[in-house]
Amino acid sequence: MADKILFVDDEPAVLDGYKRLLHNEFEVDTAVGAEHGLTSIRHHGPYSVVISDMRMPGMNGAQFLAQVRQKTRIR
């Protein structure tokens, strides 16, 4: 099974570029915005890597990744 990567950005064209570039080597999921990213993690995770844009409306990349870390800690 390929490693799963989640890309989160508020620009769909950027996400499409990541998917086109990496789809042959990895299972790539994308989410438009932080809230969709958190939903993807809940429903489609776990992911080996989560990559986020820093400047997004509503929740910036640092805030998003902090929530990802909090929600995906191994208990």
PDB file of N, CA and C in Angstrom:
ATOM      1  N   MET A   1       0.841  -1.186   0.000  1.00  0.00           N
ATOM      2  CA  MET A   1       0.000   0.000   0.000  1.00  0.00           C
ATOM      3  C   MET A   1       0.881   1.243   0.000  1.00  0.00           C
ATOM      4  N   ALA A   2       0.531   2.193  -0.823  1.00  0.00           N
ATOM      5  CA  ALA A   2       1.306   3.432  -0.917  1.00  0.00           C
ATOM      6  C   ALA A   2       1.083   4.287   0.315  1.00  0.00           C
ATOM      7  N   ASP A   3       2.083   5.096   0.641  1.00  0.00           N
ATOM      8  CA  ASP A   3       1.932   6.056   1.728  1.00  0.00           C
ATOM      9  C   ASP A   3       0.897   7.099   1.325  1.00  0.00           C
ATOM     10  N   LYS A   4       0.072   7.498   2.283  1.00  0.00           N
ATOM     11  CA  LYS A   4      -0.961   8.497   2.018  1.00  0.00           C
ATOM     12  C   LYS A   4      -0.483   9.874   2.461  1.00  0.00           C
ATOM     13  N   ILE A   5      -0.698  10.853   1.576  1.00  0.00           N
ATOM     14  CA  ILE A   5      -0.335  12.237   1.852  1.00  0.00           C
ATOM     15  C   ILE A   5      -1.590  13.087   1.730  1.00  0.00           C
ATOM     16  N   LEU A   6      -1.763  14.018   2.665  1.00  0.00           N
ATOM     17  CA  LEU A   6      -2.860  14.974   2.599  1.00  0.00           C
ATOM     18  C   LEU A   6      -2.281  16.366   2.397  1.00  0.00           C
ATOM     19  N   PHE A   7      -2.721  17.033   1.346  1.00  0.00           N
ATOM     20  CA  PHE A   7      -2.360  18.425   1.073  1.00  0.00           C
ATOM     21  C   PHE A   7      -3.578  19.291   1.379  1.00  0.00           C
ATOM     22  N   VAL A   8      -3.372  20.374   2.117  1.00  0.00           N
ATOM     23  CA  VAL A   8      -4.455  21.281   2.476  1.00  0.00           C
ATOM     24  C   VAL A   8      -4.075  22.689   2.020  1.00  0.00           C
ATOM     25  N   ASP A   9      -4.955  23.304   1.252  1.00  0.00           N
ATOM     26  CA  ASP A   9      -4.710  24.651   0.731  1.00  0.00           C
ATOM     27  C   ASP A   9      -6.066  25.254   0.419  1.00  0.00           C
ATOM     28  N   ASP A  10      -6.143  26.569   0.348  1.00  0.00           N
ATOM     29  CA  ASP A  10      -7.395  27.225  -0.006  1.00  0.00           C
ATOM     30  C   ASP A  10      -7.506  27.481  -1.504  1.00  0.00           C
ATOM     31  N   GLU A  11      -6.519  27.056  -2.271  1.00  0.00           N
ATOM     32  CA  GLU A  11      -6.529  27.252  -3.719  1.00  0.00           C
ATOM     33  C   GLU A  11      -6.579  25.897  -4.422  1.00  0.00           C
ATOM     34  N   PRO A  12      -7.734  25.544  -5.006  1.00  0.00           N
ATOM     35  CA  PRO A  12      -7.878  24.246  -5.662  1.00  0.00           C
ATOM     36  C   PRO A  12      -6.852  23.986  -6.768  1.00  0.00           C
ATOM     37  N   ALA A  13      -6.429  25.010  -7.498  1.00  0.00           N
ATOM     38  CA  ALA A  13      -5.452  24.816  -8.571  1.00  0.00           C
ATOM     39  C   ALA A  13      -4.111  24.322  -8.021  1.00  0.00           C
ATOM     40  N   VAL A  14      -3.722  24.825  -6.875  1.00  0.00           N
ATOM     41  CA  VAL A  14      -2.476  24.375  -6.233  1.00  0.00           C
ATOM     42  C   VAL A  14      -2.604  22.904  -5.850  1.00  0.00           C
ATOM     43  N   LEU A  15      -3.741  22.541  -5.281  1.00  0.00           N
ATOM     44  CA  LEU A  15      -3.970  21.147  -4.885  1.00  0.00           C
ATOM     45  C   LEU A  15      -3.966  20.218  -6.086  1.00  0.00           C
ATOM     46  N   ASP A  16      -4.565  20.657  -7.186  1.00  0.00           N
ATOM     47  CA  ASP A  16      -4.550  19.846  -8.409  1.00  0.00           C
ATOM     48  C   ASP A  16      -3.128  19.616  -8.894  1.00  0.00           C
ATOM     49  N   GLY A  17      -2.278  20.628  -8.780  1.00  0.00           N
ATOM     50  CA  GLY A  17      -0.882  20.489  -9.188  1.00  0.00           C
ATOM     51  C   GLY A  17      -0.147  19.457  -8.359  1.00  0.00           C
ATOM     52  N   TYR A  18      -0.332  19.467  -7.052  1.00  0.00           N
ATOM     53  CA  TYR A  18       0.296  18.460  -6.187  1.00  0.00           C
ATOM     54  C   TYR A  18      -0.164  17.061  -6.572  1.00  0.00           C
ATOM     55  N   LYS A  19      -1.455  16.926  -6.803  1.00  0.00           N
ATOM     56  CA  LYS A  19      -2.010  15.618  -7.146  1.00  0.00           C
ATOM     57  C   LYS A  19      -1.433  15.101  -8.467  1.00  0.00           C
ATOM     58  N   ARG A  20      -1.369  15.966  -9.477  1.00  0.00           N
ATOM     59  CA  ARG A  20      -0.809  15.563 -10.773  1.00  0.00           C
ATOM     60  C   ARG A  20       0.659  15.176 -10.644  1.00  0.00           C
ATOM     61  N   LEU A  21       1.387  15.908  -9.841  1.00  0.00           N
ATOM     62  CA  LEU A  21       2.820  15.682  -9.688  1.00  0.00           C
ATOM     63  C   LEU A  21       3.136  14.369  -8.964  1.00  0.00           C
ATOM     64  N   LEU A  22       2.332  13.999  -7.985  1.00  0.00           N
ATOM     65  CA  LEU A  22       2.698  12.895  -7.098  1.00  0.00           C
ATOM     66  C   LEU A  22       1.814  11.649  -7.182  1.00  0.00           C
ATOM     67  N   HIS A  23       0.753  11.678  -7.975  1.00  0.00           N
ATOM     68  CA  HIS A  23      -0.199  10.569  -7.943  1.00  0.00           C
ATOM     69  C   HIS A  23       0.388   9.229  -8.380  1.00  0.00           C
ATOM     70  N   ASN A  24       1.460   9.226  -9.149  1.00  0.00           N
ATOM     71  CA  ASN A  24       2.063   7.958  -9.580  1.00  0.00           C
ATOM     72  C   ASN A  24       2.873   7.286  -8.477  1.00  0.00           C
ATOM     73  N   GLU A  25       3.312   8.058  -7.493  1.00  0.00           N
ATOM     74  CA  GLU A  25       4.168   7.518  -6.448  1.00  0.00           C
ATOM     75  C   GLU A  25       3.481   7.364  -5.093  1.00  0.00           C
ATOM     76  N   PHE A  26       2.430   8.147  -4.854  1.00  0.00           N
ATOM     77  CA  PHE A  26       1.780   8.152  -3.544  1.00  0.00           C
ATOM     78  C   PHE A  26       0.274   8.217  -3.708  1.00  0.00           C
ATOM     79  N   GLU A  27      -0.417   7.810  -2.672  1.00  0.00           N
ATOM     80  CA  GLU A  27      -1.848   8.059  -2.607  1.00  0.00           C
ATOM     81  C   GLU A  27      -2.013   9.478  -2.068  1.00  0.00           C
ATOM     82  N   VAL A  28      -2.542  10.366  -2.903  1.00  0.00           N
ATOM     83  CA  VAL A  28      -2.630  11.784  -2.561  1.00  0.00           C
ATOM     84  C   VAL A  28      -4.089  12.171  -2.383  1.00  0.00           C
ATOM     85  N   ASP A  29      -4.398  12.736  -1.215  1.00  0.00           N
ATOM     86  CA  ASP A  29      -5.700  13.332  -0.968  1.00  0.00           C
ATOM     87  C   ASP A  29      -5.498  14.833  -0.821  1.00  0.00           C
ATOM     88  N   THR A  30      -6.527  15.587  -1.170  1.00  0.00           N
ATOM     89  CA  THR A  30      -6.455  17.044  -1.033  1.00  0.00           C
ATOM     90  C   THR A  30      -7.701  17.539  -0.317  1.00  0.00           C
ATOM     91  N   ALA A  31      -7.548  18.684   0.326  1.00  0.00           N
ATOM     92  CA  ALA A  31      -8.675  19.314   1.006  1.00  0.00           C
ATOM     93  C   ALA A  31      -8.563  20.818   0.818  1.00  0.00           C
ATOM     94  N   VAL A  32      -9.680  21.426   0.425  1.00  0.00           N
ATOM     95  CA  VAL A  32      -9.723  22.874   0.257  1.00  0.00           C
ATOM     96  C   VAL A  32     -10.088  23.486   1.609  1.00  0.00           C
ATOM     97  N   GLY A  33      -9.074  24.005   2.301  1.00  0.00           N
ATOM     98  CA  GLY A  33      -9.278  24.649   3.596  1.00  0.00           C
ATOM     99  C   GLY A  33      -9.076  23.716   4.770  1.00  0.00           C
ATOM    100  N   ALA A  34      -8.841  24.336   5.914  1.00  0.00           N
ATOM    101  CA  ALA A  34      -8.507  23.600   7.130  1.00  0.00           C
ATOM    102  C   ALA A  34      -9.657  22.716   7.620  1.00  0.00           C
ATOM    103  N   GLU A  35     -10.871  23.228   7.588  1.00  0.00           N
ATOM    104  CA  GLU A  35     -12.009  22.424   8.071  1.00  0.00           C
ATOM    105  C   GLU A  35     -12.175  21.154   7.245  1.00  0.00           C
ATOM    106  N   HIS A  36     -12.028  21.278   5.919  1.00  0.00           N
ATOM    107  CA  HIS A  36     -12.111  20.087   5.075  1.00  0.00           C
ATOM    108  C   HIS A  36     -10.936  19.148   5.349  1.00  0.00           C
ATOM    109  N   GLY A  37      -9.785  19.716   5.670  1.00  0.00           N
ATOM    110  CA  GLY A  37      -8.631  18.901   6.025  1.00  0.00           C
ATOM    111  C   GLY A  37      -8.889  18.065   7.262  1.00  0.00           C
ATOM    112  N   LEU A  38      -9.479  18.670   8.287  1.00  0.00           N
ATOM    113  CA  LEU A  38      -9.797  17.934   9.509  1.00  0.00           C
ATOM    114  C   LEU A  38     -10.835  16.847   9.241  1.00  0.00           C
ATOM    115  N   THR A  39     -11.790  17.147   8.381  1.00  0.00           N
ATOM    116  CA  THR A  39     -12.785  16.147   8.003  1.00  0.00           C
ATOM    117  C   THR A  39     -12.141  14.982   7.265  1.00  0.00           C
ATOM    118  N   SER A  40     -11.213  15.281   6.364  1.00  0.00           N
ATOM    119  CA  SER A  40     -10.501  14.219   5.628  1.00  0.00           C
ATOM    120  C   SER A  40      -9.728  13.318   6.570  1.00  0.00           C
ATOM    121  N   ILE A  41      -9.095  13.917   7.563  1.00  0.00           N
ATOM    122  CA  ILE A  41      -8.335  13.120   8.529  1.00  0.00           C
ATOM    123  C   ILE A  41      -9.275  12.197   9.306  1.00  0.00           C
ATOM    124  N   ARG A  42     -10.430  12.721   9.719  1.00  0.00           N
ATOM    125  CA  ARG A  42     -11.393  11.899  10.457  1.00  0.00           C
ATOM    126  C   ARG A  42     -11.922  10.745   9.620  1.00  0.00           C
ATOM    127  N   HIS A  43     -12.219  11.011   8.349  1.00  0.00           N
ATOM    128  CA  HIS A  43     -12.899  10.007   7.531  1.00  0.00           C
ATOM    129  C   HIS A  43     -11.977   9.167   6.648  1.00  0.00           C
ATOM    130  N   HIS A  44     -10.807   9.680   6.317  1.00  0.00           N
ATOM    131  CA  HIS A  44      -9.937   8.978   5.373  1.00  0.00           C
ATOM    132  C   HIS A  44      -8.540   8.691   5.908  1.00  0.00           C
ATOM    133  N   GLY A  45      -8.225   9.179   7.120  1.00  0.00           N
ATOM    134  CA  GLY A  45      -6.903   8.981   7.698  1.00  0.00           C
ATOM    135  C   GLY A  45      -6.710   7.548   8.138  1.00  0.00           C
ATOM    136  N   PRO A  46      -5.564   7.215   8.628  1.00  0.00           N
ATOM    137  CA  PRO A  46      -4.448   8.118   8.929  1.00  0.00           C
ATOM    138  C   PRO A  46      -3.619   8.428   7.684  1.00  0.00           C
ATOM    139  N   TYR A  47      -2.857   9.497   7.783  1.00  0.00           N
ATOM    140  CA  TYR A  47      -1.953   9.922   6.723  1.00  0.00           C
ATOM    141  C   TYR A  47      -0.521   9.834   7.229  1.00  0.00           C
ATOM    142  N   SER A  48       0.380   9.474   6.329  1.00  0.00           N
ATOM    143  CA  SER A  48       1.804   9.460   6.675  1.00  0.00           C
ATOM    144  C   SER A  48       2.331  10.876   6.803  1.00  0.00           C
ATOM    145  N   VAL A  49       1.813  11.777   5.939  1.00  0.00           N
ATOM    146  CA  VAL A  49       2.269  13.163   5.908  1.00  0.00           C
ATOM    147  C   VAL A  49       1.057  14.064   5.677  1.00  0.00           C
ATOM    148  N   VAL A  50       1.018  15.189   6.402  1.00  0.00           N
ATOM    149  CA  VAL A  50       0.011  16.226   6.174  1.00  0.00           C
ATOM    150  C   VAL A  50       0.768  17.521   5.893  1.00  0.00           C
ATOM    151  N   ILE A  51       0.490  18.111   4.732  1.00  0.00           N
ATOM    152  CA  ILE A  51       1.161  19.340   4.308  1.00  0.00           C
ATOM    153  C   ILE A  51       0.101  20.419   4.144  1.00  0.00           C
ATOM    154  N   SER A  52       0.369  21.584   4.726  1.00  0.00           N
ATOM    155  CA  SER A  52      -0.628  22.649   4.727  1.00  0.00           C
ATOM    156  C   SER A  52      -0.036  23.970   4.248  1.00  0.00           C
ATOM    157  N   ASP A  53      -0.855  24.717   3.529  1.00  0.00           N
ATOM    158  CA  ASP A  53      -0.556  26.102   3.220  1.00  0.00           C
ATOM    159  C   ASP A  53      -0.572  26.878   4.539  1.00  0.00           C
ATOM    160  N   MET A  54       0.218  27.918   4.643  1.00  0.00           N
ATOM    161  CA  MET A  54       0.259  28.697   5.876  1.00  0.00           C
ATOM    162  C   MET A  54      -0.859  29.737   5.935  1.00  0.00           C
ATOM    163  N   ARG A  55      -1.123  30.392   4.808  1.00  0.00           N
ATOM    164  CA  ARG A  55      -2.117  31.477   4.796  1.00  0.00           C
ATOM    165  C   ARG A  55      -3.428  30.984   4.189  1.00  0.00           C
ATOM    166  N   MET A  56      -4.361  30.687   5.079  1.00  0.00           N
ATOM    167  CA  MET A  56      -5.691  30.265   4.655  1.00  0.00           C
ATOM    168  C   MET A  56      -6.708  31.043   5.481  1.00  0.00           C
ATOM    169  N   PRO A  57      -7.867  31.320   4.917  1.00  0.00           N
ATOM    170  CA  PRO A  57      -8.896  32.022   5.688  1.00  0.00           C
ATOM    171  C   PRO A  57      -9.479  31.113   6.773  1.00  0.00           C
ATOM    172  N   GLY A  58      -9.854  31.722   7.885  1.00  0.00           N
ATOM    173  CA  GLY A  58     -10.493  30.966   8.957  1.00  0.00           C
ATOM    174  C   GLY A  58      -9.533  30.353   9.949  1.00  0.00           C
ATOM    175  N   MET A  59      -8.561  29.619   9.451  1.00  0.00           N
ATOM    176  CA  MET A  59      -7.579  28.955  10.305  1.00  0.00           C
ATOM    177  C   MET A  59      -6.282  28.877   9.513  1.00  0.00           C
ATOM    178  N   ASN A  60      -5.191  29.435  10.068  1.00  0.00           N
ATOM    179  CA  ASN A  60      -3.940  29.387   9.316  1.00  0.00           C
ATOM    180  C   ASN A  60      -3.300  28.003   9.432  1.00  0.00           C
ATOM    181  N   GLY A  61      -2.255  27.792   8.670  1.00  0.00           N
ATOM    182  CA  GLY A  61      -1.607  26.486   8.615  1.00  0.00           C
ATOM    183  C   GLY A  61      -1.061  26.022   9.951  1.00  0.00           C
ATOM    184  N   ALA A  62      -0.496  26.918  10.729  1.00  0.00           N
ATOM    185  CA  ALA A  62       0.052  26.542  12.039  1.00  0.00           C
ATOM    186  C   ALA A  62      -1.073  26.086  12.980  1.00  0.00           C
ATOM    187  N   GLN A  63      -2.182  26.797  12.975  1.00  0.00           N
ATOM    188  CA  GLN A  63      -3.323  26.409  13.803  1.00  0.00           C
ATOM    189  C   GLN A  63      -3.882  25.060  13.350  1.00  0.00           C
ATOM    190  N   PHE A  64      -3.986  24.886  12.041  1.00  0.00           N
ATOM    191  CA  PHE A  64      -4.484  23.629  11.490  1.00  0.00           C
ATOM    192  C   PHE A  64      -3.590  22.466  11.899  1.00  0.00           C
ATOM    193  N   LEU A  65      -2.280  22.611  11.700  1.00  0.00           N
ATOM    194  CA  LEU A  65      -1.364  21.515  12.021  1.00  0.00           C
ATOM    195  C   LEU A  65      -1.322  21.227  13.526  1.00  0.00           C
ATOM    196  N   ALA A  66      -1.516  22.248  14.349  1.00  0.00           N
ATOM    197  CA  ALA A  66      -1.609  22.018  15.796  1.00  0.00           C
ATOM    198  C   ALA A  66      -2.816  21.149  16.119  1.00  0.00           C
ATOM    199  N   GLN A  67      -3.934  21.405  15.459  1.00  0.00           N
ATOM    200  CA  GLN A  67      -5.128  20.572  15.667  1.00  0.00           C
ATOM    201  C   GLN A  67      -4.915  19.161  15.148  1.00  0.00           C
ATOM    202  N   VAL A  68      -4.240  19.041  14.008  1.00  0.00           N
ATOM    203  CA  VAL A  68      -3.938  17.718  13.461  1.00  0.00           C
ATOM    204  C   VAL A  68      -3.106  16.931  14.465  1.00  0.00           C
ATOM    205  N   ARG A  69      -2.110  17.564  14.996  1.00  0.00           N
ATOM    206  CA  ARG A  69      -1.238  16.888  15.968  1.00  0.00           C
ATOM    207  C   ARG A  69      -2.035  16.442  17.191  1.00  0.00           C
ATOM    208  N   GLN A  70      -2.894  17.313  17.669  1.00  0.00           N
ATOM    209  CA  GLN A  70      -3.697  17.018  18.844  1.00  0.00           C
ATOM    210  C   GLN A  70      -4.667  15.865  18.587  1.00  0.00           C
ATOM    211  N   LYS A  71      -5.282  15.855  17.425  1.00  0.00           N
ATOM    212  CA  LYS A  71      -6.296  14.852  17.111  1.00  0.00           C
ATOM    213  C   LYS A  71      -5.704  13.504  16.695  1.00  0.00           C
ATOM    214  N   THR A  72      -4.439  13.473  16.290  1.00  0.00           N
ATOM    215  CA  THR A  72      -3.864  12.226  15.786  1.00  0.00           C
ATOM    216  C   THR A  72      -2.815  11.628  16.702  1.00  0.00           C
ATOM    217  N   ARG A  73      -2.699  12.125  17.895  1.00  0.00           N
ATOM    218  CA  ARG A  73      -1.733  11.541  18.838  1.00  0.00           C
ATOM    219  C   ARG A  73      -2.098  10.105  19.139  1.00  0.00           C
ATOM    220  N   ILE A  74      -1.084   9.279  19.188  1.00  0.00           N
ATOM    221  CA  ILE A  74      -1.288   7.881  19.539  1.00  0.00           C
ATOM    222  C   ILE A  74      -1.500   7.804  21.052  1.00  0.00           C
ATOM    223  N   ARG A  75      -2.548   7.176  21.436  1.00  0.00           N
ATOM    224  CA  ARG A  75      -2.876   7.104  22.862  1.00  0.00           C
ATOM    225  C   ARG A  75      -2.468   5.769  23.424  1.00  0.00           C
TER     226      ARG A  75
END
